[in-house]
Coordinates of C-alpha atoms in Angstrom, one line a residue:
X3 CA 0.0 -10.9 -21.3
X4 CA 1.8 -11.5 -24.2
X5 CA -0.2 -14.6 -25.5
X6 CA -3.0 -12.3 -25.1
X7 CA -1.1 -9.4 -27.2
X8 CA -0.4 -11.8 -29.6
X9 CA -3.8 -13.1 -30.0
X10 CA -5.6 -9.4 -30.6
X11 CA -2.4 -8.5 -32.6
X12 CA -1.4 -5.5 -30.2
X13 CA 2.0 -4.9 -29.4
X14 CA 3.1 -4.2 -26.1
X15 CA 5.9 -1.7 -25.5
X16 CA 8.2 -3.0 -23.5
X17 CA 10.4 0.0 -22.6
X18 CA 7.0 1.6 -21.4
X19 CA 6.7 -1.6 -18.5
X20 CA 7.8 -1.8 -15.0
X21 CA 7.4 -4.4 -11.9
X22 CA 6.9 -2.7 -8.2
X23 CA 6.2 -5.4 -5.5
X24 CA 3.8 -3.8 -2.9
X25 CA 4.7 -4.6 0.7
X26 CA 7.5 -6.9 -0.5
X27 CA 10.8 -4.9 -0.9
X28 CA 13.0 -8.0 -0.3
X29 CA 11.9 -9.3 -3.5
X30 CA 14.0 -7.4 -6.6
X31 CA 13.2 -10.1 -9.2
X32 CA 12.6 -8.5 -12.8
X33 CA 10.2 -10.3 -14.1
X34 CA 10.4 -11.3 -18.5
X35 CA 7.8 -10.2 -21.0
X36 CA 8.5 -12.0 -24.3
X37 CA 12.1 -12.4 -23.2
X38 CA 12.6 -8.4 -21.6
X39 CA 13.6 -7.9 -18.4
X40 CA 11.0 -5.6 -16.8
X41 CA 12.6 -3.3 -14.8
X42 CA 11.4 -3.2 -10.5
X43 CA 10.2 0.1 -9.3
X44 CA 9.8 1.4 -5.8
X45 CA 7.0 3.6 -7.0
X46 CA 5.5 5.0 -9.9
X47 CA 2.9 7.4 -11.1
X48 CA -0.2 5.9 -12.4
X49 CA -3.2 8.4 -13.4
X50 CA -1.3 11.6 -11.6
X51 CA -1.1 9.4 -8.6
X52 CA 2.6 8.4 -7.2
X53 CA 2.3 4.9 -5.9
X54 CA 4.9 3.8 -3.7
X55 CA 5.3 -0.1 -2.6
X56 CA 4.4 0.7 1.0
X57 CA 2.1 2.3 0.1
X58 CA 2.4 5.5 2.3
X59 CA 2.1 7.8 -1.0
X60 CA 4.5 10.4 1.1
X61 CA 6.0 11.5 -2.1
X62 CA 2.6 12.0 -3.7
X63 CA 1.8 14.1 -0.7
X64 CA 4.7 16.3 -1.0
X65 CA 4.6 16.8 -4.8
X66 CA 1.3 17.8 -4.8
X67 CA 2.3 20.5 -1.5
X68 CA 5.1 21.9 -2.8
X69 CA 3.2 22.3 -6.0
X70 CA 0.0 24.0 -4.6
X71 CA 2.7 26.1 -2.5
X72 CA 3.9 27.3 -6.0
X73 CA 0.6 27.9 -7.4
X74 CA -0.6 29.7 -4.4
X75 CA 2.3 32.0 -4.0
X76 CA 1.5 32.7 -7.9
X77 CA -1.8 34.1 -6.6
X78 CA -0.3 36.4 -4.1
X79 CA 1.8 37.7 -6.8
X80 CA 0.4 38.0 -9.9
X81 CA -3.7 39.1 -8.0
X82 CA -3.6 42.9 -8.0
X83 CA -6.4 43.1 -6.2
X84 CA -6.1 42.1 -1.9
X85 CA -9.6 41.5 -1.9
X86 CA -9.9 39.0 0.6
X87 CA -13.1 37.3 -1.0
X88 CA -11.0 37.8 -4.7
X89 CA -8.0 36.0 -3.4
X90 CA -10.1 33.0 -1.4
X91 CA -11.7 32.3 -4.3
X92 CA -9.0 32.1 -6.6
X93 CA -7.1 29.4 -4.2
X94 CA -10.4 27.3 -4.1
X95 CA -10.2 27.3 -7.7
X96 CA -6.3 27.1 -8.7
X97 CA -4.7 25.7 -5.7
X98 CA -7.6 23.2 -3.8
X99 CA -7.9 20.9 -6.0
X100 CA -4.3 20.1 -6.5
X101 CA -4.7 18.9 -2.5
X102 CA -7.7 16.5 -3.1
X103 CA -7.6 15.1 -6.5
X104 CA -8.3 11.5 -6.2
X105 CA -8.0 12.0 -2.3
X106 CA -9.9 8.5 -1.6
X107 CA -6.7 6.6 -2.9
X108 CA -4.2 8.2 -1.0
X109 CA -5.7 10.6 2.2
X110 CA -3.1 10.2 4.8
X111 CA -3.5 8.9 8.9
X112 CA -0.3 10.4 9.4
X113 CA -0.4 13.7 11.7
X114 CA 2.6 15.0 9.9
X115 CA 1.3 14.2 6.2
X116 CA -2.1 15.8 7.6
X117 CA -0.2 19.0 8.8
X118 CA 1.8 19.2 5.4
X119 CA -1.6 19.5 3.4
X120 CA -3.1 21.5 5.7
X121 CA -0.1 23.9 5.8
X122 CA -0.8 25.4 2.3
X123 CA -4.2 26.7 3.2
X124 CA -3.0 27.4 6.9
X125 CA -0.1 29.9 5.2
X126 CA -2.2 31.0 2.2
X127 CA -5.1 32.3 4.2
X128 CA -2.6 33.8 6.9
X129 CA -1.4 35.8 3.9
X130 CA -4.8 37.6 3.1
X131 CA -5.0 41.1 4.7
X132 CA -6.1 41.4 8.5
X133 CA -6.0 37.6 8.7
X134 CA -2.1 37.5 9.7
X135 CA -2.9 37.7 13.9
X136 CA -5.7 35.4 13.9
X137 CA -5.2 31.4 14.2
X138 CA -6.2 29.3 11.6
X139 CA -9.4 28.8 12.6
X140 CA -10.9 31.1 13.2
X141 CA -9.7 32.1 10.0
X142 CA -11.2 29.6 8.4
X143 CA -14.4 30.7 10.1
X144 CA -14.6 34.2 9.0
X145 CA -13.5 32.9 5.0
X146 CA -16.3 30.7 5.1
X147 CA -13.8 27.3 4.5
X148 CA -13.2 23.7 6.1
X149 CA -10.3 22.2 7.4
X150 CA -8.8 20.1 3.7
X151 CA -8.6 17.4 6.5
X152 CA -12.4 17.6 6.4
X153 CA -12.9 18.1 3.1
X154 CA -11.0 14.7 2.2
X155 CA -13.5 13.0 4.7
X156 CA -16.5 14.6 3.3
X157 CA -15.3 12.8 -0.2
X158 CA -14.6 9.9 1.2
X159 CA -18.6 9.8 2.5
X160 CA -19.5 11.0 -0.9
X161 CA -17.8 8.5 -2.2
X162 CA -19.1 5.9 -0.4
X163 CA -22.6 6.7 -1.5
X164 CA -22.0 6.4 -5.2
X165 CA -20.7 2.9 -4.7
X166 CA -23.2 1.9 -2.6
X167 CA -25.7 3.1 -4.6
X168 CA -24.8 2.3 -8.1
X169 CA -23.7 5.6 -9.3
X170 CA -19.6 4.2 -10.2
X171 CA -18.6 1.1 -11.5
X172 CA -16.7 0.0 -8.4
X173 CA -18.5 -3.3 -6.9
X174 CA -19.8 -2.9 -3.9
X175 CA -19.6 -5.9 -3.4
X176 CA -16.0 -6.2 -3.3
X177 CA -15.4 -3.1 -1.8
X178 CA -17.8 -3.1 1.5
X179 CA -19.7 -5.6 3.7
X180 CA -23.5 -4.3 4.8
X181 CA -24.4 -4.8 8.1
X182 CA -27.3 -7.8 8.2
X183 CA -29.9 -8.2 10.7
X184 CA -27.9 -11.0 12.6
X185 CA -25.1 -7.9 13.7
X186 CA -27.8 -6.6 16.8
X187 CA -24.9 -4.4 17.7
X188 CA -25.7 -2.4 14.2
X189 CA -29.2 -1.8 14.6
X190 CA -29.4 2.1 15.5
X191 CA -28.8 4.5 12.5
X192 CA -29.8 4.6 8.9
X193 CA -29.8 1.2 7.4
X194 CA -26.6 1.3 5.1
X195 CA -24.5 0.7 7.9
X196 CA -20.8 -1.3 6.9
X197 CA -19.6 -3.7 8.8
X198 CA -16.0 -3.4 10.0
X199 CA -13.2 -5.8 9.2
X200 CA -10.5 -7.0 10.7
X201 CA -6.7 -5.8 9.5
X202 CA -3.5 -6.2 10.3
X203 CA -1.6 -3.8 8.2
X204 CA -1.9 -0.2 8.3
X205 CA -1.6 0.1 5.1
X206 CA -5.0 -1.6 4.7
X207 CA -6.4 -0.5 8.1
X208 CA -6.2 3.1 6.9
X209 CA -7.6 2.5 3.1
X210 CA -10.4 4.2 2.4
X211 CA -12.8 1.1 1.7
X212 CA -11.6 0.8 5.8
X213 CA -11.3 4.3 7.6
X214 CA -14.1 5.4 6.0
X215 CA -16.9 2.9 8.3
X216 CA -16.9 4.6 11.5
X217 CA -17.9 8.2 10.2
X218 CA -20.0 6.3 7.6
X219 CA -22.2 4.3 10.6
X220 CA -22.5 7.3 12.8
X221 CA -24.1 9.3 10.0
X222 CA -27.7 11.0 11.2
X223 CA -29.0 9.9 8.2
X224 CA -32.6 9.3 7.3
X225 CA -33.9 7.8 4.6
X226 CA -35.0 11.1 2.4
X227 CA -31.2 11.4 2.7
X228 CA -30.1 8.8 0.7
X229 CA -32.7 9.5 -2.1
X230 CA -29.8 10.9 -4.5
X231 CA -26.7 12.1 -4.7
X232 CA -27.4 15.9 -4.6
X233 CA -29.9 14.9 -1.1
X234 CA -26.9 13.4 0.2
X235 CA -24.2 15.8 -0.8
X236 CA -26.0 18.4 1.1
X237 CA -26.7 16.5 3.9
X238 CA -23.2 15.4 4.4
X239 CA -22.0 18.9 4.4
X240 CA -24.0 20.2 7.1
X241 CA -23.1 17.3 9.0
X242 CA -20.1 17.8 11.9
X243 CA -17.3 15.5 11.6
X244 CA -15.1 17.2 13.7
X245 CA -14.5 13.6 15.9
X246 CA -13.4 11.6 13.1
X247 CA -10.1 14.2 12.2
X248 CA -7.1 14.5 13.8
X249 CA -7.3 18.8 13.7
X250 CA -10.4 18.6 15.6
X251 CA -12.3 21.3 12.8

């Protein structure tokens, strides 16, 4: 890095760079750019995302919750209308997508991280008028909404589709493995079907290039569904993936 700074006459800040080992705690070495010892992180925030070396991204998740709880109690507040449709709509646009920014990177398998997320819109919507004795989801129901669980998932799908078809820069290559016509146990379904891999971590088992396969393969596509992205955007959302979440909805 610094033969290559040097060559394109950039300089690097150095106070600006850090070192975090993923997976590897054990290992605390700094590592020496041009003779500065580069500090070792645990985690740190790249792109409004907080990246911890395991991996988990629990403190992402509760930044982001106690934020949207903030933001969503503003609503409550500061809304002098209790119009129920008023109020819904306002979270959808203030307080949603807080949840599910960049949600592909760090969607958690975790019932309690799922529960945490879900426990903003679950106490927001309980909030609205008449809506306090009814469960969540049948309030959910009634405001028209989805589960955030399955909201993640529908952007996973989503964003499977844009890689597979071109529409990102991400290889598809590198990030999936099409099923071929030696796999017979693939042959049912659309024909953009993902093979599944092997893993041993979790931490990879549970990436999105990986949990995303199964609902992926049991899509009821056809082939007018995959002609663009708007064709498959509204195909995916009338599509019922309440198997592939842990809240069953």
């Amino acid at each position: 890095i610094y033969d290559w700074s040097n060559m394109w006459q950039l300089q690097i800040s150095y106070r600006k760079c850090k070192v975090m080992y993923i997976g590897n705690l054990e290992c605390n070495t700094g590592l020496l750019l041009n003779g500065n010892v580069l500090p070792v992180m645990n985690e740190f925030k790249d792109l409004g995302i907080v990246v911890d070396a395991r991996l988990t991204f629990e403190n992402h998740i509760n930044e982001i919750v106690k934020r949207a709880f903030a933001r969503a109690n503003l609503i409550h507040k500061c809304f002098l209308s209790r119009d129920v449709a008023t109020l819904t709509r306002a979270f959808c646009v203030y307080v949603r997508p807080m949840l599910e920014y960049a949600s592909c990177i760090w969607s958690p398998h975790q019932l309690g991280s799922i529960k945490k997320l879900e426990s903003v819109q679950r106490k927001f919507t309980k909030r609205l008028r008449n809506f306090a004795s009814l469960d969540y989801k049948t309030r959910l129901q009634q405001l028209g909404l989805e589960s955030l669980e399955v909201r993640r998932l529908r952007q996973d799908l989503l964003y499977t589709y844009k890689i597979l078809f071109g529409h990102v820069s991400t290889d598809a290559v590198n990030a999936f493995e099409l099923v071929s016509s030696v796999h017979s146990s693939f042959t049912r379904g659309h024909g953009y079907k993902l093979f599944p891999r092997q893993n041993r971590l979790n931490s990879r088992k549970y990436f999105f290039t990986e949990r995303v396969i199964n609902p992926w393969n049991s899509l009821p596509a056809e082939p007018k569904d995959f002609k663009s992205v708007t064709a498959f955007t509204h195909f995916v959302n009338d599509v019922d993936l309440s198997r592939f979440v842990s809240l069953g909805f």
